[in-house]
Coordinates of C-alpha atoms in Angstrom, one line a residue:
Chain A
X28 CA -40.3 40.4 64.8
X29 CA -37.8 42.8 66.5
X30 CA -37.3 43.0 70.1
X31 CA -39.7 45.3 71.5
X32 CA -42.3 43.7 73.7
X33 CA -45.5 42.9 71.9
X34 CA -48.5 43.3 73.3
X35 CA -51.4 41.0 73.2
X36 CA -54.7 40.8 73.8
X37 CA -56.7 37.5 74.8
X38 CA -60.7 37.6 75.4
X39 CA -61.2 34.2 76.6
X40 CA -63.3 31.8 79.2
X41 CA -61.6 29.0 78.6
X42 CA -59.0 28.0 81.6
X43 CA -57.1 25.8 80.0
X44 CA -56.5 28.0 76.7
X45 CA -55.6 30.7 78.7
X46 CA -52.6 29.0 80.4
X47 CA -51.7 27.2 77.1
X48 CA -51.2 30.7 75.4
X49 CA -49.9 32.1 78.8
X50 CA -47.1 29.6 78.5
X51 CA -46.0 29.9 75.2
X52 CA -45.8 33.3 75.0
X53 CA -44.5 33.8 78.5
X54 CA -40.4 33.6 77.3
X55 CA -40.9 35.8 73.9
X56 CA -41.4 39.0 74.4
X57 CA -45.0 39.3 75.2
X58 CA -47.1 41.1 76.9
X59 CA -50.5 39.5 77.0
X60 CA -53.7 40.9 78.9
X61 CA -56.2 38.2 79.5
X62 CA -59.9 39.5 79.3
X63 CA -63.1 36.9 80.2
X64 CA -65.3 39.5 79.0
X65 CA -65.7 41.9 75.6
X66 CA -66.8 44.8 77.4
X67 CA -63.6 44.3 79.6
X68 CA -61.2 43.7 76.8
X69 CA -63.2 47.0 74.7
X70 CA -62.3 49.3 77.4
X71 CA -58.8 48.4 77.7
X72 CA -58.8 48.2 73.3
X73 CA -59.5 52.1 74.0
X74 CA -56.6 53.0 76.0
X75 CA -54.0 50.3 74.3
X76 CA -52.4 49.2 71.1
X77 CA -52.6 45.9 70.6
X78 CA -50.3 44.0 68.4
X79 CA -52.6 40.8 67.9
X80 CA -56.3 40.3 69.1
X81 CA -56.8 36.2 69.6
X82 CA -60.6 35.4 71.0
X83 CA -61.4 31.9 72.4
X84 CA -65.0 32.4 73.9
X85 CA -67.5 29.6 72.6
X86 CA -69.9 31.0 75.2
X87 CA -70.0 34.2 73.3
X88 CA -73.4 34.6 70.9
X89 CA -72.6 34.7 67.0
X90 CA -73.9 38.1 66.8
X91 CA -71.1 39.5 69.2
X92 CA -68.6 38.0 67.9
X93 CA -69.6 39.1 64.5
X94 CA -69.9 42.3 65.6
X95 CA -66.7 42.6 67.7
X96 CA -64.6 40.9 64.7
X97 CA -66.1 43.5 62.2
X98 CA -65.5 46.2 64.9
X99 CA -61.8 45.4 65.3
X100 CA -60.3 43.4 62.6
X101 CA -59.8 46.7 60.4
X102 CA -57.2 47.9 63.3
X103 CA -56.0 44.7 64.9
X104 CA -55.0 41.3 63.2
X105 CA -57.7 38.9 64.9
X106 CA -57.3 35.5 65.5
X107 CA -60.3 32.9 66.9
X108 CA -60.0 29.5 68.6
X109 CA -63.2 27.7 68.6
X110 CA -65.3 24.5 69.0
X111 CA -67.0 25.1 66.1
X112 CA -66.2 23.7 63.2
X113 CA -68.4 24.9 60.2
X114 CA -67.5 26.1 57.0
X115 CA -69.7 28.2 56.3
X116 CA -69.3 29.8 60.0
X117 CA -65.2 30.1 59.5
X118 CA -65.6 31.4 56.1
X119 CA -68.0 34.2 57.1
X120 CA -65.4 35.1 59.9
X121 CA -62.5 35.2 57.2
X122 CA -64.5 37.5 54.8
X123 CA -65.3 40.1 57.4
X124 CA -60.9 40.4 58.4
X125 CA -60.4 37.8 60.4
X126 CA -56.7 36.8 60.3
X127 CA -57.0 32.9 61.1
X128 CA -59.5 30.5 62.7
X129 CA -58.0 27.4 64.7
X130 CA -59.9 24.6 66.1
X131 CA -59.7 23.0 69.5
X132 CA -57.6 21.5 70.6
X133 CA -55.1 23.5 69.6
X134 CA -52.1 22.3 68.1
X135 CA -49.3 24.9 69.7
X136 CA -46.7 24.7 67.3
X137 CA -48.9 25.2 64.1
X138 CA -50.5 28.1 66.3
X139 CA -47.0 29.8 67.5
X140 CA -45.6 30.0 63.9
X141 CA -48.8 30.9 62.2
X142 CA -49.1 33.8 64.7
X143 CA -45.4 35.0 64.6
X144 CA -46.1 35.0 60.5
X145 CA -48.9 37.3 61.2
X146 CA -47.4 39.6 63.6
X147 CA -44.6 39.8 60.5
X148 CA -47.0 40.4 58.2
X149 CA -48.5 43.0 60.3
X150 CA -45.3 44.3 60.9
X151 CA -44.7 44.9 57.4
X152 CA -48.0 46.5 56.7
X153 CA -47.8 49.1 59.1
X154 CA -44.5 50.1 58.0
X155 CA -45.8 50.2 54.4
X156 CA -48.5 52.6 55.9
X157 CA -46.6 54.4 57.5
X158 CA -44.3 55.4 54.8
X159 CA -46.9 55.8 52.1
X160 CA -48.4 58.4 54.8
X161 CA -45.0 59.5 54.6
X162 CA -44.6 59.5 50.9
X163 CA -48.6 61.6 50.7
X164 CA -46.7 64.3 53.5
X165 CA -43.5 64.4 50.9
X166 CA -45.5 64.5 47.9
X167 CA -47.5 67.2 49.6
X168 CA -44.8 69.6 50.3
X169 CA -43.2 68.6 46.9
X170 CA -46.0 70.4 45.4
X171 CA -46.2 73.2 47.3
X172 CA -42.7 74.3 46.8
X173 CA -43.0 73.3 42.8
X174 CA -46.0 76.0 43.3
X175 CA -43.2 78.1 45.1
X176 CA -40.7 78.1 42.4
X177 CA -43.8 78.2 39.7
X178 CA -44.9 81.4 40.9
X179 CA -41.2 82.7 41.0
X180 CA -40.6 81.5 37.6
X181 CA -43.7 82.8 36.1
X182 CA -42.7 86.4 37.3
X183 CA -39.1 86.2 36.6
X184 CA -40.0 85.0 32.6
X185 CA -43.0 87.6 32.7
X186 CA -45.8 87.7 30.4
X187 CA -46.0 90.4 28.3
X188 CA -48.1 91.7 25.2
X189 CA -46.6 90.1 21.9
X190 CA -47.0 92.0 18.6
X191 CA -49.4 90.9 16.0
X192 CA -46.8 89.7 13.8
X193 CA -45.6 86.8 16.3
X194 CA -47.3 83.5 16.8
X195 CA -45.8 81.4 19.5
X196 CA -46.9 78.3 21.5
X197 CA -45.1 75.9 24.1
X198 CA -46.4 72.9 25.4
X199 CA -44.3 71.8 28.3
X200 CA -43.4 67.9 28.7
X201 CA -43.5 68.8 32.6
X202 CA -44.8 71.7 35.0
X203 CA -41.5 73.6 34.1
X204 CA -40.6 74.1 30.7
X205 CA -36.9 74.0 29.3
X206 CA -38.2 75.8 26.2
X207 CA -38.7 79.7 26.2
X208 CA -39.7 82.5 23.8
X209 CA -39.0 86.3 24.5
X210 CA -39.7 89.0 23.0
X211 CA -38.2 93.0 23.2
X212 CA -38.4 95.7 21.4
X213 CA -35.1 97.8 21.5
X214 CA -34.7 101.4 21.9
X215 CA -34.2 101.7 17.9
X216 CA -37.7 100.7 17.6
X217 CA -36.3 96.8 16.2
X218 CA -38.1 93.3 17.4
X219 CA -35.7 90.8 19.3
X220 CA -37.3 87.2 19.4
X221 CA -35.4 84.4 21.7
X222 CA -36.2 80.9 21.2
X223 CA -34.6 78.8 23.9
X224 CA -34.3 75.2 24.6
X225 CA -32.6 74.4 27.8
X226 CA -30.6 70.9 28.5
X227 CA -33.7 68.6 29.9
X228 CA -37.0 69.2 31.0
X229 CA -38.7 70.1 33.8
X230 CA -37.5 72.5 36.8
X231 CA -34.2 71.6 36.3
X232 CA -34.4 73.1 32.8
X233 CA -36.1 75.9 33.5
X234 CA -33.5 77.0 36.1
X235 CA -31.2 77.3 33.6
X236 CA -33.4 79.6 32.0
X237 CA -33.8 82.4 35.0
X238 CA -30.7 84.4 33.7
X239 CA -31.3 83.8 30.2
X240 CA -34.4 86.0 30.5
X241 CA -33.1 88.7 32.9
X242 CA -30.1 89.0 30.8
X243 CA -31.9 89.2 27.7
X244 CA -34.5 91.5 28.8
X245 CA -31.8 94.2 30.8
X246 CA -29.7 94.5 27.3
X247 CA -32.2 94.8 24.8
X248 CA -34.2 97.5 27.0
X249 CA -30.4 99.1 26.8
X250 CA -30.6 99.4 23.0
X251 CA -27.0 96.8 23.1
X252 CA -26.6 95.3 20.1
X253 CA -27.9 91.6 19.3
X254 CA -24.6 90.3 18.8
X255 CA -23.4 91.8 22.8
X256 CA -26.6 90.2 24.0
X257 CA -25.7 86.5 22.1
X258 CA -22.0 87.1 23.9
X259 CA -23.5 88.3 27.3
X260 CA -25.9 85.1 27.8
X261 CA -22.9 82.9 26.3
X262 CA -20.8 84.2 28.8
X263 CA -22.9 84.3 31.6
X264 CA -24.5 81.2 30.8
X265 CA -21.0 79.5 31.4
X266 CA -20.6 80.9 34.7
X267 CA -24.1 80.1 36.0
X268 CA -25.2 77.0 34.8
X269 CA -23.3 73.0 35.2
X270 CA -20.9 72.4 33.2
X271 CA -23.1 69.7 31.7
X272 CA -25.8 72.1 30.8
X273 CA -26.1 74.5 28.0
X274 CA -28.7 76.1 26.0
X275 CA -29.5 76.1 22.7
X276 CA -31.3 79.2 20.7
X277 CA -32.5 81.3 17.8
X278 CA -32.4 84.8 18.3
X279 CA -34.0 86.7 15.6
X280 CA -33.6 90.6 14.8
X281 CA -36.2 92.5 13.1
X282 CA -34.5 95.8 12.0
X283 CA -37.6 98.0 11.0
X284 CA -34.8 101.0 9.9
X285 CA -32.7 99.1 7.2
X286 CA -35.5 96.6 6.7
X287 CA -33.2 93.4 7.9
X288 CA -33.7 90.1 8.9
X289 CA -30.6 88.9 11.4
X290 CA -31.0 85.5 12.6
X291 CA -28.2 83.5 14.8
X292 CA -29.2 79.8 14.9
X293 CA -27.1 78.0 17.8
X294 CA -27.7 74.3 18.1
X295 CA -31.5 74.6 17.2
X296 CA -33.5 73.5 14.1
X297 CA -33.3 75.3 11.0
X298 CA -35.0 78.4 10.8
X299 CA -37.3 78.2 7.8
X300 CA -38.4 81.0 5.6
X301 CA -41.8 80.8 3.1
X302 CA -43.0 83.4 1.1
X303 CA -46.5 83.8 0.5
X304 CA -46.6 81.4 -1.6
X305 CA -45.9 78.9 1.1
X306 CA -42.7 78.3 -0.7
X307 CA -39.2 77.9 0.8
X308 CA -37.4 80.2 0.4
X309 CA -34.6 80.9 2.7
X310 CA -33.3 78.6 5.6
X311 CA -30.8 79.3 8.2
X312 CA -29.4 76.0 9.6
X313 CA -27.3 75.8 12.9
X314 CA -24.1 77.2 12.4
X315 CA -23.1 77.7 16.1
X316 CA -22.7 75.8 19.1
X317 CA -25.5 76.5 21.8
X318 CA -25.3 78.8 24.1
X319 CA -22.8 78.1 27.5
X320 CA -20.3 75.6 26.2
X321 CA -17.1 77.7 24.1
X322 CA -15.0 80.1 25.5
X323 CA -15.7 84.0 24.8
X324 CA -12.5 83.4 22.5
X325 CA -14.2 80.7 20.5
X326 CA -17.6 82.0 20.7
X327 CA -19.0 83.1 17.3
X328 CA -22.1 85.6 17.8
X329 CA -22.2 86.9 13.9
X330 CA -26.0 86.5 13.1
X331 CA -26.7 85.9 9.2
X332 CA -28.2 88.8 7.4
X333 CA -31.0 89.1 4.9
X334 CA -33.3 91.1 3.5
X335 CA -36.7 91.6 5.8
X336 CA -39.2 89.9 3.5
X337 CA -42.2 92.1 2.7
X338 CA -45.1 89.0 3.3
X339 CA -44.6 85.3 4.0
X340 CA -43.5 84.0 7.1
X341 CA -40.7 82.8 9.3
X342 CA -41.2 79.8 11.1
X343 CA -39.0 78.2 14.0
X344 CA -39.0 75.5 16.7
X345 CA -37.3 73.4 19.4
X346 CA -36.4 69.7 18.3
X347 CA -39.4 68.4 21.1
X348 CA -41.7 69.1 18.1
X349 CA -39.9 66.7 15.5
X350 CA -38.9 64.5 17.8
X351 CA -41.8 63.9 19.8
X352 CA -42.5 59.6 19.1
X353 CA -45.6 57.8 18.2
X354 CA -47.2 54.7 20.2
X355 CA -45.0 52.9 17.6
X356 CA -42.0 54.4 18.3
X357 CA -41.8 57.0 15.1
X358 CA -41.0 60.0 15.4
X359 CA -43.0 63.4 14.1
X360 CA -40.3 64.1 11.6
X361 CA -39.4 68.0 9.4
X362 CA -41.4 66.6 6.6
X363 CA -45.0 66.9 8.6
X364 CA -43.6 70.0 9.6
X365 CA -42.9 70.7 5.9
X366 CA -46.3 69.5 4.7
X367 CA -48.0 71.4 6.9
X368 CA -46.7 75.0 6.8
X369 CA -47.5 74.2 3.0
X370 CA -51.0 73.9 3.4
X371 CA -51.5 75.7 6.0
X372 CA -52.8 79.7 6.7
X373 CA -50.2 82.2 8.3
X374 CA -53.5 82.9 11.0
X375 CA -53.7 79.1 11.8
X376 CA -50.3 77.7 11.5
X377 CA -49.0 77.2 14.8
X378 CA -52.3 75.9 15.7
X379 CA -52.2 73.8 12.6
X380 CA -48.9 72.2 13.4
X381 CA -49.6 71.7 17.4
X382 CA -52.9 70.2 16.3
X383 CA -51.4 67.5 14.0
X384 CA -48.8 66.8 16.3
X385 CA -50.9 65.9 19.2
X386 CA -53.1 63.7 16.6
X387 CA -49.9 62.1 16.0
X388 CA -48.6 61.6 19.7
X389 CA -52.2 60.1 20.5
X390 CA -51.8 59.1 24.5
X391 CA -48.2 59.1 24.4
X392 CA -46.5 61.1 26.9
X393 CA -45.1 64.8 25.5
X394 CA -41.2 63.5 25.5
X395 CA -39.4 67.1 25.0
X396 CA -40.8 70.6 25.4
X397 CA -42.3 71.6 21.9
X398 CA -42.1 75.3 21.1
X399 CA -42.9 76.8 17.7
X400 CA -42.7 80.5 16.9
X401 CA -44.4 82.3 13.5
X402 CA -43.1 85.3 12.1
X403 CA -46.1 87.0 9.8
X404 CA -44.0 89.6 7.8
X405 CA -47.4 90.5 6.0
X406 CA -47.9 92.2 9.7
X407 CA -44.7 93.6 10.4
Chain B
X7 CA -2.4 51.8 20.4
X8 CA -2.0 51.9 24.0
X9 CA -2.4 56.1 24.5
X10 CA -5.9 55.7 23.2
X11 CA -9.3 54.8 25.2
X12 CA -12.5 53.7 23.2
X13 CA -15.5 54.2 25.1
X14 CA -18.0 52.0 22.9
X15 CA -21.0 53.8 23.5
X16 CA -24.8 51.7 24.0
X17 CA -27.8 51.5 21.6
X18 CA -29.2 54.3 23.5
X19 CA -27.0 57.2 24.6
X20 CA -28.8 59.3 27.2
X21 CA -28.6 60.0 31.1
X22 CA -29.1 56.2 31.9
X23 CA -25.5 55.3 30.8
X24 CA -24.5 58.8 32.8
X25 CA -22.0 56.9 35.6
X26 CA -20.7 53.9 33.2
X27 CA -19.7 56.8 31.1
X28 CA -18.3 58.8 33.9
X29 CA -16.3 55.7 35.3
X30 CA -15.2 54.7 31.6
X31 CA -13.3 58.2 30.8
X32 CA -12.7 58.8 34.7
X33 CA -9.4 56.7 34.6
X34 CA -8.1 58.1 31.3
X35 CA -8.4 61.6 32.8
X36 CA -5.9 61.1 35.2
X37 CA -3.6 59.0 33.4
X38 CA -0.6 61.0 31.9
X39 CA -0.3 57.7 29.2
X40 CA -3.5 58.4 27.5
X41 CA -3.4 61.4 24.8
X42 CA -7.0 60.6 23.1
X43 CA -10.5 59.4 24.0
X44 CA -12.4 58.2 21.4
X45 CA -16.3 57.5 21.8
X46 CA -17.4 55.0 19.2
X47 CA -20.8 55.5 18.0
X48 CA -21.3 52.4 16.0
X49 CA -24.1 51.1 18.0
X50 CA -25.6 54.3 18.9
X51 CA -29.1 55.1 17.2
X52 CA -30.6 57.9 20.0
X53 CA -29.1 60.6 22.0
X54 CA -30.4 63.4 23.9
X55 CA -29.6 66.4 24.9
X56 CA -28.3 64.9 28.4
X57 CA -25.7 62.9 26.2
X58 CA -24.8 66.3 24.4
X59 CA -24.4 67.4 27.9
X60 CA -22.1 64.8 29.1
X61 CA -20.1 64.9 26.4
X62 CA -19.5 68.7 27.1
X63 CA -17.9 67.5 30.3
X64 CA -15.8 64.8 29.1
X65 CA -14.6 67.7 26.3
X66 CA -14.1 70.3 28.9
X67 CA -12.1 68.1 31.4
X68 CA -9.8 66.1 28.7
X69 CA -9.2 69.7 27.5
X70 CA -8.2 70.8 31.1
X71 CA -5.8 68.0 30.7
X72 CA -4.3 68.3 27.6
X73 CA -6.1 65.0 26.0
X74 CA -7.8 65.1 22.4
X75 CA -11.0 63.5 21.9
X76 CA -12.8 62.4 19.1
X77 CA -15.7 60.6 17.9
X78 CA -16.2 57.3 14.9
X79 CA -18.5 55.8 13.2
X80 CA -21.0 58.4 13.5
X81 CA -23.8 57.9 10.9
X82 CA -28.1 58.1 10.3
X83 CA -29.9 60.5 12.6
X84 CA -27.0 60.5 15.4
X85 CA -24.9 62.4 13.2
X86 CA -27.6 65.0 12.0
X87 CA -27.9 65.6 15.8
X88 CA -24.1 66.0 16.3
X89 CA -24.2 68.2 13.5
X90 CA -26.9 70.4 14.5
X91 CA -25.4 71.0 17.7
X92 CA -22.4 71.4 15.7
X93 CA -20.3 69.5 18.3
X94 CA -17.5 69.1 15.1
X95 CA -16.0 72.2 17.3
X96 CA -15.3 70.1 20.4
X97 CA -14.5 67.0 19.0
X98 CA -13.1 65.5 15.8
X99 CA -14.6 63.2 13.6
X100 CA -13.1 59.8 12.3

């Protein structure tokens, strides 16, 4: 107990009671206000807070009490003194709230440290209360700026209408996803694809992401080439985000005119290319480092070049997707990945892949953002 | 080999071992006697990207200081992850 004055209230028609507790909480910072009636003491309970309700009234009819204990014992620790000593009369008082039943004559020391214990107790509780209601009113406005910055980062990524060749999904490990796919189509009339995984999860990811998509989205509009957009976000990237953040990324270039494939693979799984045959064919493995880390000096933005396959598929992703663990601890693993695109339709792939994956993760949590992007070159 | 520091990295590497890290290189930063950190992966068998990240920093200021750093007894899944964010750029390997 601290020392504020606590206040007490004491229904009670018993003389010699009433001095007793008078006494002993006369020299310890009480305040005690002696009722001999309930109707007395339920006025004042309206107009005061009461640390500690203690009722010694063995005139009082069952009923009353009852009904003043049930009233009360929700807001007030309640203590009775009594005559009576029944069982099954004490133990209906203790399962309605009642915080301790003594018997007369009271023995003052036993009742002084029982009651300082419950005024601790009390103590305790309503500061437990009070911040858990402060924990709901942070929680509350928690969400509502997260709905803030959702809204902000929904517009600033943009949805847009993808072509009929791309396939994308991303399931997000938290509101805000680290993980983002863009598409543009430049001037020239060629498809630019961005696969992204931000450093993280979460809002803190997804900040990084902001510039990544206005820059990406200014150039290409611009007709700049992929390789000044790869040393644009690079540089950029540098300047904007912690130096302990960085983002990794596949950007893919579909040149329609000279019928090429560029891809530039920075810190990201391989890229994987099938042919309609659902054979491998091609695979372009990380050569770079991601995106925000080297200097412009040591910065490499050559994508590899091949020839734009005529039907098959490309197929990409962020590590969340291999990665992503079992109850028993195993992770997903490229050869699922593998098995699947194998026996899987161009149409249904994504879907495929997501589907077996979740089957996998059963009720675990999603660990990582999981992206996966399909090219279907039979469209293109 | 008193110019060296080893910085025996845990089981798992990630952003729980963030400060020991931070207080292990820290020192070695600022002292003129140490020429090389080396993280020793022997015991490692996860990191994440937020250990990728860290060790970003610890490249980026030992480089602001003149200090090679380099990395041992990578191996197993640890060193397909190094390798895929191809980190043999910032650091050497032993």
């Amino acid at each position: 107990m601290n020392n504020l004055i606590v206040k007490l209230l004491l229904v009670s028609n018993d003389y010699v009671v009433d001095s007793m507790l008078s006494e002993i909480f006369s020299n310890k910072n009480f305040e005690i206000d002696i009722f001999n009636t309930f109707s007395e003491s339920q006025l004042k309970l309206k107009t005061k807070e009461y640390a500690l309700i203690i009722v010694n009234d063995d005139m009082l009819s069952d009923d009353s009490l009852f009904k003043f204990v049930l009233e009360n014992s929700s807001f007030y620790p309640v203590i009775i003194i009594s005559d009576k000593d029944d069982d099954i009369f004490i133990e209906k008082y203790f399962r309605i709230g009642v915080s301790d039943y003594f018997l007369k004559p009271l023995n003052l020391s036993l009742f002084w440290n029982k009651v300082k214990k419950i005024l601790d107790d009390n103590t305790l509780r309503e500061k437990s209360k009070e911040e858990s209601k402060l924990l709901g009113e942070l929680m509350h406005q928690h969400k509502v700026e997260e709905s803030i910055a959702y809204y902000v980062y929904k517009h600033m990524i943009g949805e847009e209408n993808r072509p009929d060749f791309l396939n994308s999904y991303t399931l997000s490990a938290d509101s805000f996803s680290g993980d983002i796919q863009l598409h543009s189509q430049g001037p020239s009339g060629s498809h630019y694809i961005l696969l992204a995984d931000a450093t993280g999860h979460g809002l803190a990811a997804a900040i990084s992401v902001f510039p990544l998509a206005s820059i990406f989205k200014s150039m290409i509009s611009k007709g700049q080439s992929a390789e000044m957009v790869l040393e644009e976000l690079n540089s950029k990237l540098g300047d904007y985000i912690p130096p302990d953040r960085f983002i990794s990324a596949i950007l893919i270039e579909i040149d329609l005119y000279r019928r090429e494939l560029k891809v530039w693979n920075g810190a990201m799984p391989t890229v994987l290319i099938y042919s309609e045959k659902m054979e491998k064919v091609a695979e372009i493995a990380s050569e770079n480092m991601a995106l925000g880390i080297l200097d412009e000096k040591d910065f490499n933005s050559e994508l590899e070049i091949i020839e734009l396959p005529k039907k098959g598929l490309l197929f990409m992703y962020s590590d969340g997707l291999t990665e992503q663990c079992n109850c028993s601890g195993e992770e997903f693993g490229e050869d699922r990945v593998f098995n699947k695109i194998r026996h899987s339709e161009v149409k249904s792939l994504v879907e495929d892949v997501m589907e077996e994956n979740n089957e996998f993760r059963g009720n675990e949590s999603v660990h990582d953002d999981i992206s996966i992007c399909v090219v279907d070159f039979n469209k293109i | 080999m008193d110019n060296v520091n080893i910085i025996s990295l845990p089981d798992k590497f990630d952003f729980s071992f963030h400060k020991e890290f931070t207080r292990r290189y820290d020192d070695s930063i600022l002292n003129t006697d140490v020429a090389e950190i080396v993280l020793d992966f022997s015991r490692v068998n996860y990191l994440d990207s937020s250990a990728l990240g860290m060790m970003v920093l610890l490249y980026r200021k030992a480089q602001a200081c003149n200090k090679r750093v380099s990395v041992k007894n990578v191996s197993g899944k640890t060193a397909e992850i190094l390798k895929m964010a191809n980190f043999q750029k910032l650091y050497a390997f032993e």
